[in-house]
Coordinates of C-alpha atoms in Angstrom, one line a residue:
M1 CA 12.1 35.0 -23.6
Q2 CA 8.8 35.9 -25.4
A3 CA 8.1 32.1 -25.5
W4 CA 8.0 32.0 -21.6
L5 CA 5.4 34.9 -21.6
V6 CA 2.8 32.9 -23.7
H7 CA 3.9 29.2 -22.8
P8 CA 0.6 27.5 -21.4
A9 CA 2.5 25.7 -18.7
Y10 CA 3.4 29.0 -16.9
A11 CA 0.1 30.8 -17.6
A12 CA -0.7 30.6 -14.1
L13 CA 2.3 32.4 -13.0
P14 CA 2.5 36.2 -12.6
L15 CA 4.5 38.1 -15.5
H16 CA 7.5 39.1 -13.3
A17 CA 7.9 35.2 -12.4
R18 CA 7.8 34.1 -16.0
I19 CA 10.5 36.8 -16.9
Q20 CA 12.6 35.8 -13.8
R21 CA 12.4 32.1 -14.8
A22 CA 13.4 32.8 -18.3
V23 CA 16.5 34.8 -17.4
R24 CA 17.5 32.3 -14.9
Q25 CA 17.3 29.3 -17.6
L26 CA 19.3 31.2 -19.9
I27 CA 22.0 31.7 -17.2
V28 CA 21.8 28.1 -16.2
D29 CA 22.0 27.1 -19.9
G30 CA 25.0 29.0 -20.3
A31 CA 23.6 31.4 -22.9
L32 CA 24.3 34.1 -20.3
G33 CA 27.7 33.9 -19.1
P34 CA 29.4 35.1 -16.0
G35 CA 29.9 38.9 -16.2
R36 CA 27.6 39.6 -19.1
P37 CA 25.4 42.6 -18.9
L38 CA 21.7 42.2 -19.1
P39 CA 19.4 44.7 -20.7
A40 CA 18.3 47.8 -18.7
S41 CA 15.1 47.2 -17.0
R42 CA 13.5 50.0 -19.1
A43 CA 14.6 48.6 -22.2
L44 CA 13.4 45.1 -21.6
A45 CA 10.0 46.4 -20.3
R46 CA 9.5 47.9 -23.5
S47 CA 10.8 45.2 -25.7
L48 CA 8.5 42.7 -23.8
G49 CA 5.4 44.9 -23.8
V50 CA 5.4 45.1 -20.1
S51 CA 5.8 47.7 -17.1
R52 CA 9.2 48.3 -16.0
D53 CA 8.0 47.7 -12.5
T54 CA 7.4 43.9 -13.7
V55 CA 10.8 43.7 -14.9
E56 CA 12.3 45.3 -11.8
A57 CA 10.6 42.5 -9.5
A58 CA 12.1 39.9 -11.9
Y59 CA 15.5 41.4 -11.4
C60 CA 15.4 41.9 -7.7
Q61 CA 14.3 38.1 -7.3
L62 CA 17.4 37.0 -9.4
H63 CA 19.5 39.4 -7.5
A64 CA 18.3 37.9 -4.2
E65 CA 18.8 34.2 -5.6
G66 CA 22.3 35.0 -6.4
F67 CA 22.1 34.7 -10.2
I68 CA 22.9 38.5 -10.8
D69 CA 24.6 41.4 -9.5
R70 CA 23.3 44.9 -9.6
R71 CA 25.7 47.7 -9.5
V72 CA 24.4 51.3 -9.0
G73 CA 25.1 53.5 -11.9
S74 CA 26.2 50.5 -14.2
G75 CA 23.4 48.1 -14.3
S76 CA 22.7 44.4 -13.9
F77 CA 25.1 41.6 -14.7
V78 CA 25.1 37.7 -14.6
A79 CA 27.0 36.7 -11.2
E80 CA 30.4 35.3 -11.4
V81 CA 29.1 31.5 -10.6
K82 CA 31.3 28.8 -12.1
A83 CA 29.0 26.3 -11.8
F84 CA 26.8 27.7 -14.6
S85 CA 29.9 28.5 -16.9
A86 CA 29.7 26.9 -20.4
A87 CA 32.2 24.3 -19.6
Q88 CA 30.1 23.2 -16.6
K89 CA 26.5 23.6 -17.8
V90 CA 23.9 21.6 -16.1
P91 CA 22.5 19.0 -18.4
P92 CA 19.0 19.7 -19.8
R93 CA 16.1 18.0 -17.9
D94 CA 15.2 15.8 -21.0
A95 CA 19.0 14.6 -20.8
L96 CA 18.7 13.9 -17.0
Q97 CA 15.6 11.8 -17.5
R98 CA 17.3 9.7 -20.0
H99 CA 19.6 8.0 -17.2
K100 CA 18.0 4.7 -16.8
E101 CA 20.2 3.8 -13.7
P102 CA 19.7 6.3 -10.8
S103 CA 22.1 6.2 -7.7
L104 CA 20.4 4.2 -5.3
S105 CA 21.4 2.6 -2.0
K106 CA 21.0 -1.3 -1.9
R107 CA 17.9 -1.1 -0.1
G108 CA 16.7 1.5 -2.7
A109 CA 17.5 -0.4 -5.5
A110 CA 15.7 -3.4 -4.1
M111 CA 12.5 -1.4 -3.3
S112 CA 12.6 -0.2 -7.1
R113 CA 13.1 -3.7 -8.6
S114 CA 10.3 -5.0 -6.5
G115 CA 7.7 -2.7 -8.6
G116 CA 6.0 -1.8 -5.3
V117 CA 2.5 -2.8 -4.4
R118 CA 0.2 -0.9 -6.7
E119 CA -3.7 -1.1 -6.5
Q120 CA -5.9 -0.4 -9.5
L121 CA -7.8 3.1 -8.8
V122 CA -10.9 1.5 -10.6
P123 CA -10.9 -2.0 -10.0
R124 CA -12.3 -4.4 -12.7
P125 CA -13.2 -8.0 -12.4
F126 CA -11.4 -10.1 -11.2
A127 CA -9.3 -8.0 -9.2
P128 CA -8.5 -9.6 -5.9
G129 CA -8.8 -8.1 -2.3
V130 CA -11.2 -5.3 -3.2
P131 CA -14.2 -4.9 -1.3
E132 CA -17.5 -3.5 -2.2
T133 CA -17.7 0.2 -1.6
R134 CA -20.9 1.4 -3.5
S135 CA -23.1 0.2 -0.7
F136 CA -21.1 1.9 2.1
P137 CA -23.3 3.9 4.4
L138 CA -21.8 7.2 3.6
S139 CA -24.4 9.3 5.0
L140 CA -23.9 7.6 8.4
W141 CA -20.1 8.0 8.2
E142 CA -20.5 12.0 7.3
R143 CA -22.9 12.3 10.4
L144 CA -20.5 10.6 12.7
E145 CA -17.6 12.9 11.2
R146 CA -19.7 16.2 11.6
Q147 CA -20.2 14.8 15.3
V148 CA -16.4 14.7 15.8
L149 CA -15.6 18.0 14.2
K150 CA -18.5 19.8 16.5
E151 CA -16.8 18.1 19.7
T152 CA -13.3 18.4 18.9
G153 CA -13.2 21.7 16.8
T154 CA -9.8 22.8 15.6
Q155 CA -8.1 20.3 17.8
A156 CA -8.6 17.5 15.4
L157 CA -6.6 19.8 12.7
L158 CA -3.5 19.5 14.7
H159 CA -0.8 16.6 15.2
G160 CA -2.3 13.4 16.6
D161 CA -0.7 10.8 18.8
P162 CA 1.9 8.8 17.0
Q163 CA 0.4 5.5 18.4
G164 CA -3.1 6.5 17.6
A165 CA -6.2 8.0 19.0
E166 CA -6.8 6.6 22.3
P167 CA -10.7 6.0 21.5
L168 CA -10.0 4.2 18.5
R169 CA -7.2 2.0 20.1
R170 CA -9.7 1.1 22.8
A171 CA -12.5 0.1 20.1
I172 CA -9.9 -1.9 18.0
A173 CA -8.8 -3.9 21.5
D174 CA -12.5 -4.7 22.3
Y175 CA -13.2 -5.8 18.7
V176 CA -10.0 -8.1 18.5
N177 CA -10.6 -9.5 21.9
L178 CA -14.2 -10.2 21.4
E179 CA -14.4 -11.3 17.7
R180 CA -10.7 -12.7 17.4
G181 CA -9.9 -14.2 20.6
A182 CA -6.9 -11.7 20.9
H183 CA -5.2 -10.6 24.2
A184 CA -5.1 -6.8 23.7
S185 CA -5.3 -3.7 25.2
A186 CA -5.7 -0.1 24.2
D187 CA -2.0 0.7 25.1
R188 CA -0.6 -2.5 23.2
V189 CA -2.3 -1.1 19.8
L190 CA -0.7 1.0 17.2
V191 CA -2.6 2.7 14.6
L192 CA -1.0 2.7 11.2
T193 CA -1.9 3.6 7.7
S194 CA -1.8 0.1 6.1
S195 CA -1.0 -3.4 6.7
Q196 CA 1.8 -2.9 4.4
Q197 CA 3.4 -0.2 6.4
A198 CA 3.1 -2.6 9.4
M199 CA 5.0 -5.3 7.6
A200 CA 7.7 -2.8 6.4
L201 CA 8.1 -1.8 10.2
C202 CA 8.2 -5.3 11.5
A203 CA 11.0 -6.1 8.8
N204 CA 13.0 -3.2 9.7
M205 CA 12.7 -3.0 13.6
L206 CA 13.0 -6.6 14.1
L207 CA 15.6 -8.1 11.7
D208 CA 18.8 -6.7 10.3
P209 CA 19.6 -7.2 6.7
G210 CA 20.7 -10.5 5.7
D211 CA 18.6 -12.2 8.5
R212 CA 16.2 -15.0 7.6
I213 CA 12.7 -14.9 7.7
F214 CA 10.4 -18.2 7.0
I215 CA 7.5 -17.2 4.9
E216 CA 4.5 -19.3 3.4
D217 CA 4.9 -20.7 0.1
P218 CA 2.6 -19.4 -1.7
V219 CA 2.8 -16.2 0.1
Y220 CA 1.2 -12.5 0.1
Y221 CA 3.1 -10.6 -2.7
G222 CA 3.1 -7.6 -0.4
A223 CA 4.7 -9.3 2.3
R224 CA 7.4 -10.7 0.3
K225 CA 8.3 -7.5 -1.4
A226 CA 8.5 -5.7 2.1
F227 CA 10.8 -8.3 3.5
D228 CA 13.1 -8.2 0.3
A229 CA 13.1 -4.5 0.5
A230 CA 14.6 -4.7 3.8
G231 CA 17.2 -6.9 2.7
L232 CA 16.1 -10.0 4.3
E233 CA 16.5 -13.6 3.1
C234 CA 13.0 -15.2 2.7
V235 CA 12.9 -18.9 3.4
P236 CA 9.9 -20.5 1.6
I237 CA 7.9 -23.1 3.7
P238 CA 5.3 -25.3 1.8
V239 CA 1.6 -24.9 2.5
D240 CA -0.6 -27.8 2.7
H241 CA -4.6 -28.1 3.2
Q242 CA -3.6 -27.4 7.2
G243 CA -1.5 -24.5 6.6
I244 CA 2.2 -23.9 6.7
T245 CA 4.1 -27.4 7.3
V246 CA 5.6 -26.4 10.6
E247 CA 7.8 -29.6 10.7
R248 CA 10.0 -27.8 8.0
I249 CA 10.4 -24.9 10.7
L250 CA 11.1 -27.1 13.7
S251 CA 13.7 -29.2 12.1
Q252 CA 15.7 -26.1 11.4
P253 CA 14.8 -23.9 14.4
H254 CA 17.8 -21.4 14.1
K255 CA 17.5 -21.0 10.5
A256 CA 15.3 -17.8 10.9
K257 CA 14.4 -15.3 13.4
A258 CA 10.9 -14.7 12.3
V259 CA 8.0 -16.4 10.4
F260 CA 5.3 -14.6 8.6
L261 CA 1.9 -16.2 8.6
T262 CA -1.7 -15.6 7.5
P263 CA -3.1 -18.5 9.6
S264 CA -6.9 -17.7 9.8
H265 CA -7.2 -17.7 6.0
Q266 CA -3.8 -18.4 4.1
F267 CA -3.1 -16.1 1.1
P268 CA -3.8 -17.4 -1.7
T269 CA -5.0 -20.9 -0.9
G270 CA -7.5 -20.3 1.6
A271 CA -6.4 -22.9 4.0
T272 CA -6.7 -22.4 7.8
L273 CA -3.6 -23.4 10.0
A274 CA -4.5 -26.5 12.2
L275 CA -4.7 -25.8 15.9
D276 CA -1.5 -28.3 16.7
R277 CA 0.6 -26.4 14.2
R278 CA -0.2 -23.0 15.8
L279 CA 0.8 -24.4 19.1
S280 CA 4.0 -26.0 17.9
L281 CA 4.9 -22.4 16.3
I282 CA 4.0 -20.5 19.4
E283 CA 6.4 -22.9 21.4
W284 CA 9.1 -22.5 18.9
A285 CA 9.0 -18.8 19.1
G286 CA 9.0 -18.7 22.8
K287 CA 11.9 -21.1 23.0
H288 CA 14.2 -19.5 20.6
Q289 CA 12.9 -15.9 21.1
T290 CA 12.0 -15.5 17.4
W291 CA 9.0 -13.5 16.2
I292 CA 5.6 -14.5 14.7
I293 CA 4.3 -11.9 12.3
E294 CA 0.3 -12.8 11.9
D295 CA -1.4 -11.1 9.3
D296 CA -5.1 -11.3 9.9
Y297 CA -6.0 -9.6 6.6
D298 CA -9.8 -10.6 5.9
S299 CA -11.0 -12.9 8.8
E300 CA -14.3 -10.8 9.2
F301 CA -15.6 -12.6 6.0
H302 CA -15.8 -16.1 6.8
Y303 CA -18.7 -18.1 5.2
A304 CA -18.8 -21.5 6.9
G305 CA -19.2 -21.0 10.8
K306 CA -17.1 -18.9 13.0
P307 CA -13.5 -18.2 11.9
T308 CA -10.7 -19.6 14.0
A309 CA -9.2 -17.4 16.8
C310 CA -6.2 -15.6 16.1
M311 CA -2.9 -17.0 17.1
Q312 CA -2.0 -13.8 19.2
G313 CA -4.6 -14.8 21.8
L314 CA -2.8 -18.3 22.2
D315 CA 0.7 -16.9 22.8
P316 CA 1.7 -16.6 26.3
H317 CA 5.3 -15.7 25.5
D318 CA 4.2 -12.3 23.9
R319 CA 6.2 -13.3 20.6
T320 CA 3.4 -12.8 18.0
I321 CA 2.7 -9.5 16.4
Y322 CA -0.8 -9.2 15.0
I323 CA -1.6 -7.2 12.1
G324 CA -5.3 -6.0 11.3
T325 CA -6.8 -3.7 8.4
F326 CA -9.7 -1.8 7.7
T327 CA -8.9 -1.9 4.1
K328 CA -11.0 -4.8 3.3
S329 CA -13.7 -4.8 6.2
L330 CA -14.6 -1.1 5.2
F331 CA -13.1 0.8 2.1
P332 CA -9.3 1.1 1.0
G333 CA -9.3 4.7 0.9
L334 CA -9.8 5.1 4.8
R335 CA -6.0 4.2 5.3
I336 CA -6.2 2.9 8.6
A337 CA -4.5 -0.5 9.9
Y338 CA -3.3 -1.6 13.1
V339 CA -1.1 -3.9 15.0
V340 CA -1.3 -5.5 18.3
L341 CA 2.2 -5.5 19.8
P342 CA 4.0 -7.2 22.7
P343 CA 4.6 -4.7 25.4
Q344 CA 8.2 -4.4 24.8
L345 CA 7.9 -3.4 21.4
V346 CA 5.0 -0.7 21.8
K347 CA 7.6 2.3 22.4
P348 CA 10.1 1.3 19.8
M349 CA 7.6 0.5 17.1
T350 CA 5.8 3.9 17.8
V351 CA 9.0 5.9 17.7
A352 CA 10.0 4.3 14.4
R353 CA 6.6 5.1 13.1
T354 CA 7.2 8.7 13.7
L355 CA 9.9 8.6 11.1
L356 CA 7.6 7.3 8.4
D357 CA 4.6 9.4 8.5
G358 CA 4.0 10.9 11.9
H359 CA 0.4 9.6 12.7
T360 CA -2.8 8.6 11.1
A361 CA -5.3 11.5 10.4
S362 CA -7.0 12.2 13.3
I363 CA -10.5 12.7 12.1
A364 CA -10.7 9.5 10.3
Q365 CA -9.6 7.9 13.1
L366 CA -12.2 9.4 15.6
T367 CA -15.0 8.7 13.0
L368 CA -14.1 5.2 13.0
A369 CA -13.9 4.9 16.6
R370 CA -17.7 6.1 16.7
F371 CA -18.6 3.8 13.9
M372 CA -17.3 0.8 15.9
D373 CA -18.7 2.1 19.5
G374 CA -21.9 2.5 18.1
G375 CA -22.5 -1.0 16.8
H376 CA -22.2 0.2 12.9
F377 CA -19.1 -1.6 12.4
G378 CA -20.4 -5.0 13.4
A379 CA -23.6 -4.5 11.3
Y380 CA -21.8 -3.5 8.4
V381 CA -19.7 -6.5 8.5
R382 CA -22.4 -9.0 8.9
T383 CA -24.4 -7.5 6.2
M384 CA -21.5 -7.5 3.7
R385 CA -20.5 -11.3 4.9
G386 CA -24.2 -12.1 3.4
V387 CA -23.6 -10.1 0.1
Y388 CA -19.9 -11.9 -0.3
C389 CA -21.3 -15.0 0.1
E390 CA -23.9 -14.6 -2.4
R391 CA -21.4 -13.3 -4.9
L392 CA -19.2 -16.1 -4.2
D393 CA -21.8 -18.5 -4.8
A394 CA -22.7 -16.9 -8.1
L395 CA -19.1 -17.0 -9.3
V396 CA -19.0 -20.7 -8.5
G397 CA -21.6 -21.4 -10.7
L398 CA -20.7 -19.3 -13.6
V399 CA -17.0 -20.7 -13.5
R400 CA -18.7 -24.3 -13.4
T401 CA -21.1 -23.4 -16.2
H402 CA -18.7 -21.4 -18.4
L403 CA -15.0 -22.1 -17.6
S404 CA -15.2 -26.0 -16.5
A405 CA -13.1 -26.7 -19.6
F406 CA -10.4 -24.5 -18.6
V407 CA -10.2 -24.3 -14.8
E408 CA -10.8 -26.1 -11.7
P409 CA -12.2 -23.8 -8.9
R410 CA -11.0 -24.0 -5.4
I411 CA -13.8 -22.8 -3.3
P412 CA -12.8 -20.9 -0.3
I413 CA -14.5 -20.8 3.1
G414 CA -13.8 -17.1 3.4
G415 CA -12.2 -14.0 2.0
L416 CA -12.7 -11.9 -1.1
Q417 CA -11.4 -14.1 -3.8
M418 CA -11.3 -17.5 -5.3
P419 CA -8.3 -19.7 -6.5
C420 CA -8.6 -21.4 -9.7
V421 CA -5.9 -23.9 -11.3
L422 CA -5.7 -23.9 -15.1
T423 CA -6.5 -27.6 -16.4
C424 CA -6.4 -26.9 -20.2
G425 CA -2.6 -26.7 -20.5
L426 CA -2.7 -23.0 -21.5
P427 CA 0.4 -21.2 -19.6
E428 CA -0.6 -19.1 -17.2
C429 CA 0.8 -15.9 -18.5
T430 CA -1.3 -16.5 -21.8
A431 CA -4.4 -16.7 -19.9
I432 CA -3.6 -13.7 -18.0
D433 CA -2.5 -11.6 -21.2
A434 CA -5.9 -13.0 -23.1
A435 CA -8.0 -12.0 -20.0
R436 CA -6.7 -8.3 -19.9
R437 CA -7.2 -7.8 -23.6
V438 CA -11.1 -8.1 -23.0
G439 CA -10.9 -6.1 -19.9
V440 CA -10.6 -8.8 -17.4
E441 CA -8.1 -8.7 -14.4
L442 CA -6.4 -11.8 -13.1
L443 CA -3.8 -12.3 -10.4
G444 CA -1.5 -15.1 -11.4
L445 CA -1.0 -17.9 -8.7
S446 CA 2.7 -19.0 -9.9
A447 CA 4.2 -15.8 -9.0
L448 CA 3.2 -16.2 -5.4
H449 CA 5.1 -19.2 -5.0
A450 CA 8.9 -18.5 -3.9
S451 CA 10.2 -21.9 -4.8
G452 CA 8.5 -21.7 -8.2
A453 CA 6.8 -25.1 -7.9
G454 CA 3.1 -23.8 -7.8
E455 CA 0.3 -24.7 -10.0
A456 CA -0.6 -22.7 -13.1
G457 CA -3.7 -20.7 -12.1
F458 CA -5.2 -17.3 -10.9
L459 CA -7.1 -15.6 -8.2
M460 CA -10.7 -14.2 -9.2
G461 CA -12.0 -11.5 -6.8
F462 CA -15.7 -11.3 -6.5
A463 CA -16.6 -9.0 -3.6
A464 CA -16.5 -5.8 -5.5
Y465 CA -18.6 -7.1 -8.3
T466 CA -22.4 -7.7 -8.5
P467 CA -23.8 -11.2 -9.9
I468 CA -24.5 -9.4 -13.2
E469 CA -21.0 -7.9 -13.5
L470 CA -19.5 -11.1 -12.5
D471 CA -21.6 -12.9 -15.5
V472 CA -20.4 -10.6 -18.1
A473 CA -16.8 -10.9 -17.0
V474 CA -17.1 -14.6 -16.9
R475 CA -18.3 -14.9 -20.2
K476 CA -15.8 -12.5 -21.4
L477 CA -12.7 -14.5 -19.8
A478 CA -14.5 -18.0 -21.3
G479 CA -14.3 -16.2 -24.8
A480 CA -10.6 -15.1 -24.3
L481 CA -9.5 -18.3 -23.0
K482 CA -11.3 -20.3 -25.9
A483 CA -9.7 -18.0 -28.3
A484 CA -6.2 -18.4 -26.6
T485 CA -6.5 -22.2 -26.7
N486 CA -7.7 -22.3 -30.3
P487 CA -5.6 -19.7 -31.9

């Protein structure tokens, strides 16, 4: 028991709590069996060098929890709890941790096997999908946040509207209508914490386990994992230079209940879905009462003219769910995304959202609403669009100079990353491992192809890294690939 009093892990606990936990553990381990007398509080206090009141406090807590019985005139005894008898002793914590196969539901097992969607806490080149955060106008954001707190007071500390703060929903609706050609209103917007949450909601609310969903091939890994975790059967449809090949869907119209798309800037190829294909999919969804899940993840950053309008604004049948996020346009730590829903889905989706996390943080929502209403969001996006365009140009030049013997760049017209196809015969996994050993992060392309027919290569994120940082990283990568090619 003395060990508990000096153990560094319990240093923050008061003495009586340390004694109480030590005695409780001896009972749980079976070292103190049912009915066994405990030392008198005075004797134990003398032995441990603490006050009698400290021991009394520990015994009182053990009695309240049912671990010991206290009998007036007789002393304290281990309670008659069969669960902690020697024959039924609880295994040590280390033994519990050694079990490799926990008892999970089918859905839980699928989620665990997927590995989840994890982002680097401190991204390094060339982690894709990461925006520049070092130049974000924090002082402006802090000033707007102070204004929110001054006007709302403690009201902002309470539970918020599960659908989202009305000022932010209104600002989002105005933005997507003006900039993305959407057909939205504040009452059709649901504010969430991430686009990943939006995809999980769609998968679980619109389809049943075993239902089929058409997905792009290649496809965004987070979407595939969300659909797999929901028990859906993903049907891959090839992507060409005009986006998803709609003919494959139209030839088997009843094979799936939904389709997932990144039509404005396909991930990872960068293709834009052609207008005639968009209209064909919209008619297919209206005719067969299927759903279109449109992920518009980075359309703010388009470097060659204006981006194509979203599909949701073209859909007269209200079969399109439009997903947007501020993770890439502002910063990942904001944790605010949104969906523009058909009217009939607003209530059920909002109810379902309350079962996940209740609502998005109110202070951040209201601050973002002011940021958008004040014109700061548009100005910031325009500034960063120029910055990212310069960084893309820098990366293209560096790749052509230092990596031309290994890869062929596929220069995108937008987004935060550039696909590169391996041309040197080096296996993709070998290239990625070689890069990681020199501190360079690459996302392989082949794993994004559900059909397994994709070209070997990788994505190179550029938005979060300065031209100097890109130059250093490209040179490291060139050295790593050269070493891997000629071991």
